[in-house]
PDB file of C-alpha atoms and ligand atoms in Angstrom:
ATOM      1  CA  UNK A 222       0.000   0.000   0.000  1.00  0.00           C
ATOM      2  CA  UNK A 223       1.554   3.401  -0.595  1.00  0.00           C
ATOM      3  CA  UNK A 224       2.243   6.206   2.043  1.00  0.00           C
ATOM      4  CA  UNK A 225      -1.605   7.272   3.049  1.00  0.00           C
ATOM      5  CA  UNK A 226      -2.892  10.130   5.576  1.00  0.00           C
ATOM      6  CA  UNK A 227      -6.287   8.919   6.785  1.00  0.00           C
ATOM      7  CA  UNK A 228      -7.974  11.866   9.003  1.00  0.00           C
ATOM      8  CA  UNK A 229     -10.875  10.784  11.161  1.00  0.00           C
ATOM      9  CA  UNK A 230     -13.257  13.284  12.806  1.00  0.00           C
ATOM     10  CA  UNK A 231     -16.357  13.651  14.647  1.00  0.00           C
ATOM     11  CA  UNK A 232     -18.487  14.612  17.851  1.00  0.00           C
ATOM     12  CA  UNK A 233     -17.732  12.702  21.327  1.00  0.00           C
ATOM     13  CA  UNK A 234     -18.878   8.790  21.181  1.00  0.00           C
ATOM     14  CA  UNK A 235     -18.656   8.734  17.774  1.00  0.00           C
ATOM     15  CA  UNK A 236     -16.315   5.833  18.038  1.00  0.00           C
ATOM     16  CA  UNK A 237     -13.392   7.732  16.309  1.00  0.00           C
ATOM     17  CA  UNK A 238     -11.170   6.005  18.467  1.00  0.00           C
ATOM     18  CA  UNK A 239     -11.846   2.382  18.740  1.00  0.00           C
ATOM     19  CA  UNK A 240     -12.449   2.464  15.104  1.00  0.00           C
ATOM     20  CA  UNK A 241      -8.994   3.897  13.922  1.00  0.00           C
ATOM     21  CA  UNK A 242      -6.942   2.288  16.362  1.00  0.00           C
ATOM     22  CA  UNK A 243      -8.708  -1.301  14.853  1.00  0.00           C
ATOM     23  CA  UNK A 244      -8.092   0.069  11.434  1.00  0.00           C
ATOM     24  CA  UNK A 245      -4.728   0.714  12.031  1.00  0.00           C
ATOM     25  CA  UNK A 246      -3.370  -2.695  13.749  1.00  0.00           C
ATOM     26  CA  UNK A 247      -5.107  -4.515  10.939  1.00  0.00           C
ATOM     27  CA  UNK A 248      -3.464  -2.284   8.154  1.00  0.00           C
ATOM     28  CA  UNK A 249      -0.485  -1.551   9.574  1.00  0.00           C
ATOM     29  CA  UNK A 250      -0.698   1.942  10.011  1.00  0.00           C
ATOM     30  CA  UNK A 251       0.654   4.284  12.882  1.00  0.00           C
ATOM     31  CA  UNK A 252      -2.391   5.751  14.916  1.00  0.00           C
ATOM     32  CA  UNK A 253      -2.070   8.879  16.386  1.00  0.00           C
ATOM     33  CA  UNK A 254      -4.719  10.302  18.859  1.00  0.00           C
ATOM     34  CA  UNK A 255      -4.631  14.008  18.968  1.00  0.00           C
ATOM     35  CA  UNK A 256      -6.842  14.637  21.679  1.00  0.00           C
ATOM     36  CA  UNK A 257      -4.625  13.155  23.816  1.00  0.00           C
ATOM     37  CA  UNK A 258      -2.142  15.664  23.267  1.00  0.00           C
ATOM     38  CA  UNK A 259      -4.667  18.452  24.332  1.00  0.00           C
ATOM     39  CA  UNK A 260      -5.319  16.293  27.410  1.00  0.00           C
ATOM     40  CA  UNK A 261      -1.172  16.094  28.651  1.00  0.00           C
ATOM     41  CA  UNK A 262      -1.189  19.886  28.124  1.00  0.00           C
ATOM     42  CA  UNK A 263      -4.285  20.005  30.229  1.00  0.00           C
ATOM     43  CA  UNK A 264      -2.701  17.805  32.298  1.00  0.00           C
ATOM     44  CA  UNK A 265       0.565  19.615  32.643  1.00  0.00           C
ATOM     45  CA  UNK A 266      -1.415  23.007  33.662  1.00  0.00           C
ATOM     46  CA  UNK A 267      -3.036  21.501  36.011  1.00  0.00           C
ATOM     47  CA  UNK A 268       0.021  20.087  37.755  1.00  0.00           C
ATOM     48  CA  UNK A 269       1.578  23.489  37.490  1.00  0.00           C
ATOM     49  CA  UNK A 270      -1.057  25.901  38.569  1.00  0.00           C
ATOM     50  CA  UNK A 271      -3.464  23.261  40.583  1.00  0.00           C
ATOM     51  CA  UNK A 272      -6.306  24.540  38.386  1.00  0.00           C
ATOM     52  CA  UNK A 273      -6.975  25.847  34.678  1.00  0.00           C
ATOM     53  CA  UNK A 274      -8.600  29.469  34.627  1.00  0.00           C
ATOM     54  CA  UNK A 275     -10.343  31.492  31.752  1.00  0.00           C
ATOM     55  CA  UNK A 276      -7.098  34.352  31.877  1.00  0.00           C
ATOM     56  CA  UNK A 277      -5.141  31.097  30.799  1.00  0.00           C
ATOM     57  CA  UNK A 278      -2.534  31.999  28.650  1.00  0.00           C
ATOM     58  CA  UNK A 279       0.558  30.019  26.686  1.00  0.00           C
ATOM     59  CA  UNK A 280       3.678  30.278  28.117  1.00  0.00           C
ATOM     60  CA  UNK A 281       7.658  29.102  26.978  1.00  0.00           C
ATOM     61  CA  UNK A 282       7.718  25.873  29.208  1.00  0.00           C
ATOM     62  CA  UNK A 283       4.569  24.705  27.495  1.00  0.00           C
ATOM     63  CA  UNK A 284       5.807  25.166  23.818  1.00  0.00           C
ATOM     64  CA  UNK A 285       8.655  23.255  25.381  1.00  0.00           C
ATOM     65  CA  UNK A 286       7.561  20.687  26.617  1.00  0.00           C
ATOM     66  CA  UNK A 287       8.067  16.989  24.990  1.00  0.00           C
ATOM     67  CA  UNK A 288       5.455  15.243  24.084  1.00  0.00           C
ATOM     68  CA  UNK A 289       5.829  11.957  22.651  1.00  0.00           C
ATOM     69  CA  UNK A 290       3.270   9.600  21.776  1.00  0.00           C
ATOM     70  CA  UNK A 291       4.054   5.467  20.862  1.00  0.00           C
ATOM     71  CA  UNK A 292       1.680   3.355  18.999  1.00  0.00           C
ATOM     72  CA  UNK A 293       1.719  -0.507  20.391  1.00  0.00           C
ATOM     73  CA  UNK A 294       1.116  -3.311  17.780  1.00  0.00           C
ATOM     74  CA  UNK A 295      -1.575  -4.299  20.070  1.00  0.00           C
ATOM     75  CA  UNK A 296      -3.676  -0.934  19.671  1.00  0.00           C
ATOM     76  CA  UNK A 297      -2.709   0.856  22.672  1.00  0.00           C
ATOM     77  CA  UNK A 298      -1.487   4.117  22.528  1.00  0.00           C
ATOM     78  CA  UNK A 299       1.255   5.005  25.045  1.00  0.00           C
ATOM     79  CA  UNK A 300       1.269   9.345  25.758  1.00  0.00           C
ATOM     80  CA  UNK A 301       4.406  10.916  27.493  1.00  0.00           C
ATOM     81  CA  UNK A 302       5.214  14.481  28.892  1.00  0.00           C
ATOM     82  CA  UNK A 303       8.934  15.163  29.213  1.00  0.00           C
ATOM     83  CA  UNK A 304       8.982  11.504  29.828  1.00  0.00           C
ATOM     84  CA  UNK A 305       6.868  10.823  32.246  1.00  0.00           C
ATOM     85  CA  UNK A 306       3.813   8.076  31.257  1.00  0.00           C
ATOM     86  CA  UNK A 307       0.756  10.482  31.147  1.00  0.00           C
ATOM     87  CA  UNK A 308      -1.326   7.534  29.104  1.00  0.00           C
ATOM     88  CA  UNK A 309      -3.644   6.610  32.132  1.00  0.00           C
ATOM     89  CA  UNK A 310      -3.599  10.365  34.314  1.00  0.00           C
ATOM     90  CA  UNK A 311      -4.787  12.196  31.011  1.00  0.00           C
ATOM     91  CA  UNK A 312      -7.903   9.703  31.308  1.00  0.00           C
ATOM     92  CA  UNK A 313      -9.474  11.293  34.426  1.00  0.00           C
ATOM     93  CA  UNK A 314     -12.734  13.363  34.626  1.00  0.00           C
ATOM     94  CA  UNK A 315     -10.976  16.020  36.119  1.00  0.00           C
ATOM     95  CA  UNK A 316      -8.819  16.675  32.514  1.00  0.00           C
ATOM     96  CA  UNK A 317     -12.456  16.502  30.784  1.00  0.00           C
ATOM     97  CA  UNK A 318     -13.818  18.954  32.647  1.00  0.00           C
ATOM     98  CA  UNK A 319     -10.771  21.919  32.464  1.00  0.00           C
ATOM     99  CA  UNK A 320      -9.438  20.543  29.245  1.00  0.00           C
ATOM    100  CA  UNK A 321     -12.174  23.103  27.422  1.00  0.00           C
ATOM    101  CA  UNK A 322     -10.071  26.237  27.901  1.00  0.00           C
ATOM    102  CA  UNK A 323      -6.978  24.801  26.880  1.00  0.00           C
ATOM    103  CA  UNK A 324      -8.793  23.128  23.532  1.00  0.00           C
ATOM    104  CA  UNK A 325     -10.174  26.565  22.345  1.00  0.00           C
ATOM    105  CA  UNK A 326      -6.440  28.395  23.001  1.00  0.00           C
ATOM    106  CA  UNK A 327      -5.353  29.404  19.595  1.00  0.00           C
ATOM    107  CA  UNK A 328      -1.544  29.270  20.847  1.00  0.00           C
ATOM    108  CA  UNK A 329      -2.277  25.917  22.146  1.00  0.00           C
ATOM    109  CA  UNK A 330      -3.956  24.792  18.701  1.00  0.00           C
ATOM    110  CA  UNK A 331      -0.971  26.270  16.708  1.00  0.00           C
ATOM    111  CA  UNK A 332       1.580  24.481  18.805  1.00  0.00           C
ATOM    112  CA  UNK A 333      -0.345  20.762  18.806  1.00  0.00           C
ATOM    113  CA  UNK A 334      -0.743  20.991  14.940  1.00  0.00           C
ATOM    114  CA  UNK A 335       2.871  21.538  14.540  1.00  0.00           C
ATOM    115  CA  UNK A 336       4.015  18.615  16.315  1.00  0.00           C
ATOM    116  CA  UNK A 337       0.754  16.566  14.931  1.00  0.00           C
ATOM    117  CA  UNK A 338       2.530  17.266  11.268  1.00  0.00           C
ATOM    118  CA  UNK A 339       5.836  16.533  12.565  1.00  0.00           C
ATOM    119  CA  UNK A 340       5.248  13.204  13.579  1.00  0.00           C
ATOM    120  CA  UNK A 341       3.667  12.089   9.905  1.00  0.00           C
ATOM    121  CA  UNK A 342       6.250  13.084   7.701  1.00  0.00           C
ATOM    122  CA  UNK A 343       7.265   9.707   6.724  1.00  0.00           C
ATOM    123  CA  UNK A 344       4.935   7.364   7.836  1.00  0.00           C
ATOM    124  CA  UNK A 345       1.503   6.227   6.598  1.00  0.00           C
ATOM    125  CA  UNK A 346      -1.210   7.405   9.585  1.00  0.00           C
ATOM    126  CA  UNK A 347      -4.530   7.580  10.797  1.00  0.00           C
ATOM    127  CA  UNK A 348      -5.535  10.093  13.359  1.00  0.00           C
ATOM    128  CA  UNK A 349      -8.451  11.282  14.896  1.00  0.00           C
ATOM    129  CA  UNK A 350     -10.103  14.353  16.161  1.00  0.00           C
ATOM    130  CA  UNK A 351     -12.187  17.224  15.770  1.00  0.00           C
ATOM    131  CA  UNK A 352     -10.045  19.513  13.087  1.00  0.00           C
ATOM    132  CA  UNK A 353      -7.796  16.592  11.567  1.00  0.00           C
ATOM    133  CA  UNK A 354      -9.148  16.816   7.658  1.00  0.00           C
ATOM    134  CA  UNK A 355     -10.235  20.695   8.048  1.00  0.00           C
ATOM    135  CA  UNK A 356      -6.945  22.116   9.951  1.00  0.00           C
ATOM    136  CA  UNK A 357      -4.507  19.613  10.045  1.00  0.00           C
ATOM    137  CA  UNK A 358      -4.489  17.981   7.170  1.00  0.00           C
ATOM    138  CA  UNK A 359      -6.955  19.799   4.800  1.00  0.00           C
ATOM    139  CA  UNK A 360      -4.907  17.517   1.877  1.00  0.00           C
ATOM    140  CA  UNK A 361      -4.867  14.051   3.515  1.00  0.00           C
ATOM    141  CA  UNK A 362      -5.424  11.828   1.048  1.00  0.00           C
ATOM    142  CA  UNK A 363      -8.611  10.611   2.571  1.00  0.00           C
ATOM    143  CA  UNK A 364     -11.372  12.313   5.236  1.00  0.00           C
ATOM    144  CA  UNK A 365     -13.964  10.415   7.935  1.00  0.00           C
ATOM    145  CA  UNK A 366     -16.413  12.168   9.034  1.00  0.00           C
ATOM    146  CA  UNK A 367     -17.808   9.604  11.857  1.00  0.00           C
ATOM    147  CA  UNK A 368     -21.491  10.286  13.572  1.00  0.00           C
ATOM    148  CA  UNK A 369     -23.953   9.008  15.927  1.00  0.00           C
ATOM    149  CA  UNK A 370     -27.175  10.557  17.281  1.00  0.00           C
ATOM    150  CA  UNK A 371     -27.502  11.693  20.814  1.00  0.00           C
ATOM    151  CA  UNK A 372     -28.549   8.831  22.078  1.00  0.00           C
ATOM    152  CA  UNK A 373     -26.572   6.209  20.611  1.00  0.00           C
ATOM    153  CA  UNK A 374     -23.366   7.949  21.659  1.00  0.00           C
ATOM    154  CA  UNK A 375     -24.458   8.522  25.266  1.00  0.00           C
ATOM    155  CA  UNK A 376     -25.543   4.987  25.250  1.00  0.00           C
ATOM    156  CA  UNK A 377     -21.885   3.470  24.037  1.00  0.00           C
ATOM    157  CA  UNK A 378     -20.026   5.986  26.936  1.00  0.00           C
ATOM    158  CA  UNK A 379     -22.478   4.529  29.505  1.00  0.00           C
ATOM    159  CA  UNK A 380     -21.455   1.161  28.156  1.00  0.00           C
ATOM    160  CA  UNK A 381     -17.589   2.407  28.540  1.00  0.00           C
ATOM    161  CA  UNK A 382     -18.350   3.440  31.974  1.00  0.00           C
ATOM    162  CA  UNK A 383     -20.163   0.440  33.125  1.00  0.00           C
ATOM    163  CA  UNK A 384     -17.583  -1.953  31.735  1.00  0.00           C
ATOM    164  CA  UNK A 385     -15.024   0.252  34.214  1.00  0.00           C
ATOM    165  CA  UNK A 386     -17.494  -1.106  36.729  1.00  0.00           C
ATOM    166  CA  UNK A 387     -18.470   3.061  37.384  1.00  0.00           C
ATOM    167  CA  UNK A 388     -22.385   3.616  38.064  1.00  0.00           C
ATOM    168  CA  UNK A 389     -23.900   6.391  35.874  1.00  0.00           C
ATOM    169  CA  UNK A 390     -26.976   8.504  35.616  1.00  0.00           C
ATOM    170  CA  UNK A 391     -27.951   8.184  31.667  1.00  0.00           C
ATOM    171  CA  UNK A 392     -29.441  11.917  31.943  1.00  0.00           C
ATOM    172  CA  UNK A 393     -26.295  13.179  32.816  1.00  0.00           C
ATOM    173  CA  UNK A 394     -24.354  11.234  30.267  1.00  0.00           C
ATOM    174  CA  UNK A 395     -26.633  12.711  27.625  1.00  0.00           C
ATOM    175  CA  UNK A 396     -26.574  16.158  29.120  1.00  0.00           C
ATOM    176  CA  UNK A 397     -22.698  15.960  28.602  1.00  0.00           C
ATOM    177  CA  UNK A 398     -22.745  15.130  25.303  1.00  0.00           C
ATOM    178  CA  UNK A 399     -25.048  18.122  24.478  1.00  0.00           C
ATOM    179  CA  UNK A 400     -22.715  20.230  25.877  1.00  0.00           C
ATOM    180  CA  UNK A 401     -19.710  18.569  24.380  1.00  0.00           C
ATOM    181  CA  UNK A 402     -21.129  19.174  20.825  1.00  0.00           C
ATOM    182  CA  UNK A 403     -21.931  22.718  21.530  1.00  0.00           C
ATOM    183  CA  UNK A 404     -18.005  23.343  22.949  1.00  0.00           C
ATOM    184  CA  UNK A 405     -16.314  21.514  20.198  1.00  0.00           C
ATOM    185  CA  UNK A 406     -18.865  23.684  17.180  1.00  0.00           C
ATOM    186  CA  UNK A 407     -18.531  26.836  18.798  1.00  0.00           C
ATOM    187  CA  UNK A 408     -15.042  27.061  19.112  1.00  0.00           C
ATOM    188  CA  UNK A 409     -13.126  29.615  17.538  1.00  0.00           C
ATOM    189  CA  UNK A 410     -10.879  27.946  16.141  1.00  0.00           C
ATOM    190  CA  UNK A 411     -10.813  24.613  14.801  1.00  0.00           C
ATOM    191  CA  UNK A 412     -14.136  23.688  15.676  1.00  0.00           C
ATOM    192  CA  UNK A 413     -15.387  20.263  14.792  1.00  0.00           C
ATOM    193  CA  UNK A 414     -17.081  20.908  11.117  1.00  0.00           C
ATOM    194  CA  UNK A 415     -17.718  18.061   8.427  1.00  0.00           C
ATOM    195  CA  UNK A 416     -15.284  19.096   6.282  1.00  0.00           C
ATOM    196  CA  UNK A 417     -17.132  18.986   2.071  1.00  0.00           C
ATOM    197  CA  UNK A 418     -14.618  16.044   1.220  1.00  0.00           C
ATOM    198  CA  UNK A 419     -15.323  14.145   3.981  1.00  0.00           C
ATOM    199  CA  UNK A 420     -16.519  10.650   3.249  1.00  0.00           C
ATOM    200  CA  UNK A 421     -19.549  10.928   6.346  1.00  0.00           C
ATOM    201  CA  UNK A 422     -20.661   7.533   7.864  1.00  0.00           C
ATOM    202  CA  UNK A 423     -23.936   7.411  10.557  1.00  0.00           C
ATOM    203  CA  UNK A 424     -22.821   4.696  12.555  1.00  0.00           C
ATOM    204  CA  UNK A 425     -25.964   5.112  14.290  1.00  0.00           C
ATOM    205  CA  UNK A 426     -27.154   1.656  12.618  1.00  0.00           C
ATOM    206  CA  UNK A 427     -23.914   0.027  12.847  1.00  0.00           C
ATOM    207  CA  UNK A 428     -21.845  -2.726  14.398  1.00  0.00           C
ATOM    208  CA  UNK A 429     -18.052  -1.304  15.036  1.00  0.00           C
ATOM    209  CA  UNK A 430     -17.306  -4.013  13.315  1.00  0.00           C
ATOM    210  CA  UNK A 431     -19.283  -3.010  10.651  1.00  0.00           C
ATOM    211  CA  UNK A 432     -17.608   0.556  10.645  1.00  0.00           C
ATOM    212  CA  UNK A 433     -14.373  -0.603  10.536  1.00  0.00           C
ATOM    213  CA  UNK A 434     -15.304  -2.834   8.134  1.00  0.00           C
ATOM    214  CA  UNK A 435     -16.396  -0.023   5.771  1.00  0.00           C
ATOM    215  CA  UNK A 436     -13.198   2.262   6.534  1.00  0.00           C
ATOM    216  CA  UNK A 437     -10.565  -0.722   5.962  1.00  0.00           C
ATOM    217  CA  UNK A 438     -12.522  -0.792   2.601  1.00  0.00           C
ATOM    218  CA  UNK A 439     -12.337   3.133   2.108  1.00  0.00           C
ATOM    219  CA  UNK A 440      -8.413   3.292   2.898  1.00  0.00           C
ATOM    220  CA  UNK A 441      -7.230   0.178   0.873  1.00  0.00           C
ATOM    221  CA  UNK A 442      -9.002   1.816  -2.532  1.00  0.00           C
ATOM    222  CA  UNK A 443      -6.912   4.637  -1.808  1.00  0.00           C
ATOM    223  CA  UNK A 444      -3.852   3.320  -0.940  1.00  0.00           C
ATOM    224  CA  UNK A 445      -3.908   0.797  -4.069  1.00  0.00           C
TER     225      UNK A 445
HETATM  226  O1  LIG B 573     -12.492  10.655  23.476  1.00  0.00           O
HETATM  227  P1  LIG B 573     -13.198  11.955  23.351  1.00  0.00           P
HETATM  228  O2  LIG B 573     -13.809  12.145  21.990  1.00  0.00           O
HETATM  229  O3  LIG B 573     -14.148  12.180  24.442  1.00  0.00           O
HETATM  230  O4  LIG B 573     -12.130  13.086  23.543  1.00  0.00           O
HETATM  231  P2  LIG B 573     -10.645  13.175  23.007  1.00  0.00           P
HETATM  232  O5  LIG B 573     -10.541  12.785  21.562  1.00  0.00           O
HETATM  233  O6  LIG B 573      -9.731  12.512  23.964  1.00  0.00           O
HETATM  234  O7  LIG B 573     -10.424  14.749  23.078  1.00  0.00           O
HETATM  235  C1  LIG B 573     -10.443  15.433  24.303  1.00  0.00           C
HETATM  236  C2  LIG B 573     -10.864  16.876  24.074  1.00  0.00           C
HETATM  237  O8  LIG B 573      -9.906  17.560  23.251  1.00  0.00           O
HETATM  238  C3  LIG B 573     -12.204  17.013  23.387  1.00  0.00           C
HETATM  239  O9  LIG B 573     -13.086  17.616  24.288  1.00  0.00           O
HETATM  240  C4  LIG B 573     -12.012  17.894  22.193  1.00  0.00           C
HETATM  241  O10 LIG B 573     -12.825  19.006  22.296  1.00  0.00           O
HETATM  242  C5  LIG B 573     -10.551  18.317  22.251  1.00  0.00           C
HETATM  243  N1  LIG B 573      -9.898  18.067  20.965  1.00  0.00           N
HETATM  244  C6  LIG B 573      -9.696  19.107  20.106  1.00  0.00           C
HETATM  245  O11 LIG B 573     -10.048  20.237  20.434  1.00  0.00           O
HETATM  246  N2  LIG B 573      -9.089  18.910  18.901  1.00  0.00           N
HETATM  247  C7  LIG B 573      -8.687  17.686  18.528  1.00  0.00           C
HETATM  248  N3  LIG B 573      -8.084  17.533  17.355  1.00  0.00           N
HETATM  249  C8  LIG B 573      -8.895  16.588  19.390  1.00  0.00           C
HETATM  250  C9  LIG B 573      -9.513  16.794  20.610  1.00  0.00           C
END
């Protein structure tokens, strides 16, 4: 297959990340999760300053910081922050809930898109996110646009959470995912938008193995 860039977006629960991870151990591809580099900078904040307020602003240490991010052949993805493992701490509720003001920083945005580009120069990828095929890679050679309604998506993160053996109110879970959708369209800059050459797939319907299915099919016509 020749050198591809596969760039996967969508709304929370869309399945973005279970999807291209599969995709990518089965066609040998690197994955590369961007959110989770806007979670270790939330992360890092919040170690420095104990909290994350709206007079945030981007300093030096954080454009020097160095973040590195490993694929596993098994799927996982392994995040570090000048060295240190972040892959698990990044997953907490408390980097959910501050990691809004950080996400919408324009400095921030500039400085994770560099390093996003940086790490696919030679390699074929698939990453996922909210701005991959509009910002990142507006040429990639091909765009997902992955969906779900409302319900279906708050119904697969209750899932997540009950599998973690957490209890969770459904309301609240669909409440969240309201407002997640509102934060990621209204934001200045790169907000989530379907970008016109984006192949879009309702998954509403769908197995994942169905979906991933569908993309394998979608990158392997291009990559012929
Ligand atoms: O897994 P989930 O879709 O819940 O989130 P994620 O992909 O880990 O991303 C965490 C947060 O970073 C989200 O709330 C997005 O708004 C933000 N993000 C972003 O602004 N741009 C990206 N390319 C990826 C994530």
């Amino acid at each position: 297959m020749k050198k591809v860039t596969v760039a996967v977006d969508g709304p929370a629960g869309s399945g973005k990340s279970s999807v291209s991870r599969r995709v990518a151990v089965d066609l040998g591809l690197m994955y590369i999760d961007s959110g989770a580099i806007y979670r270790s900078i939330t992360w890092y904040v919040l170690r420095r300053d104990g909290s994350v307020t709206p007079d945030f602003v981007f300093t030096g240490d954080i454009g020097e910081l160095k973040i590195e991010q490993e694929f596993t052949g098994d799927g996982a993805s392994l995040t570090s922050v000048n060295g240190v493992d972040v892959s698990v701490l990044i997953r907490d509720e408390v980097i959910a809930r501050n990691i809004g003001i950080i996400s919408d920083n324009v400095d921030v945005r500039n400085f994770v898109n560099v390093l996003l580009r940086k790490w696919t120069k030679s390699r074929s990828i698939i990453m996922d996110g909210r701005d991959i095929g509009s910002v990142v890679f507006p040429d990639a050679d091909l765009k997902i646009y992955l969906d779900a309604s409302v319900e279906v998506r708050a119904g697969r993160r209750m899932k997540e959470y009950l599998d973690l053996g957490k209890n969770v109110d459904e309301n609240l879970i669909k409440k969240q995912i309201i407002q997640r959708d509102e934060q990621d369209r209204r934001r200045p800059y790169g907000a989530l938008v379907r970008a016109h050459d984006a192949v879009y797939v309702d998954t509403s319907c769908m197995t994942m193995q169905q979906v991933i299915d569908h993309i394998k099919d979608l990158v392997l016509h291009i990559g012929q």
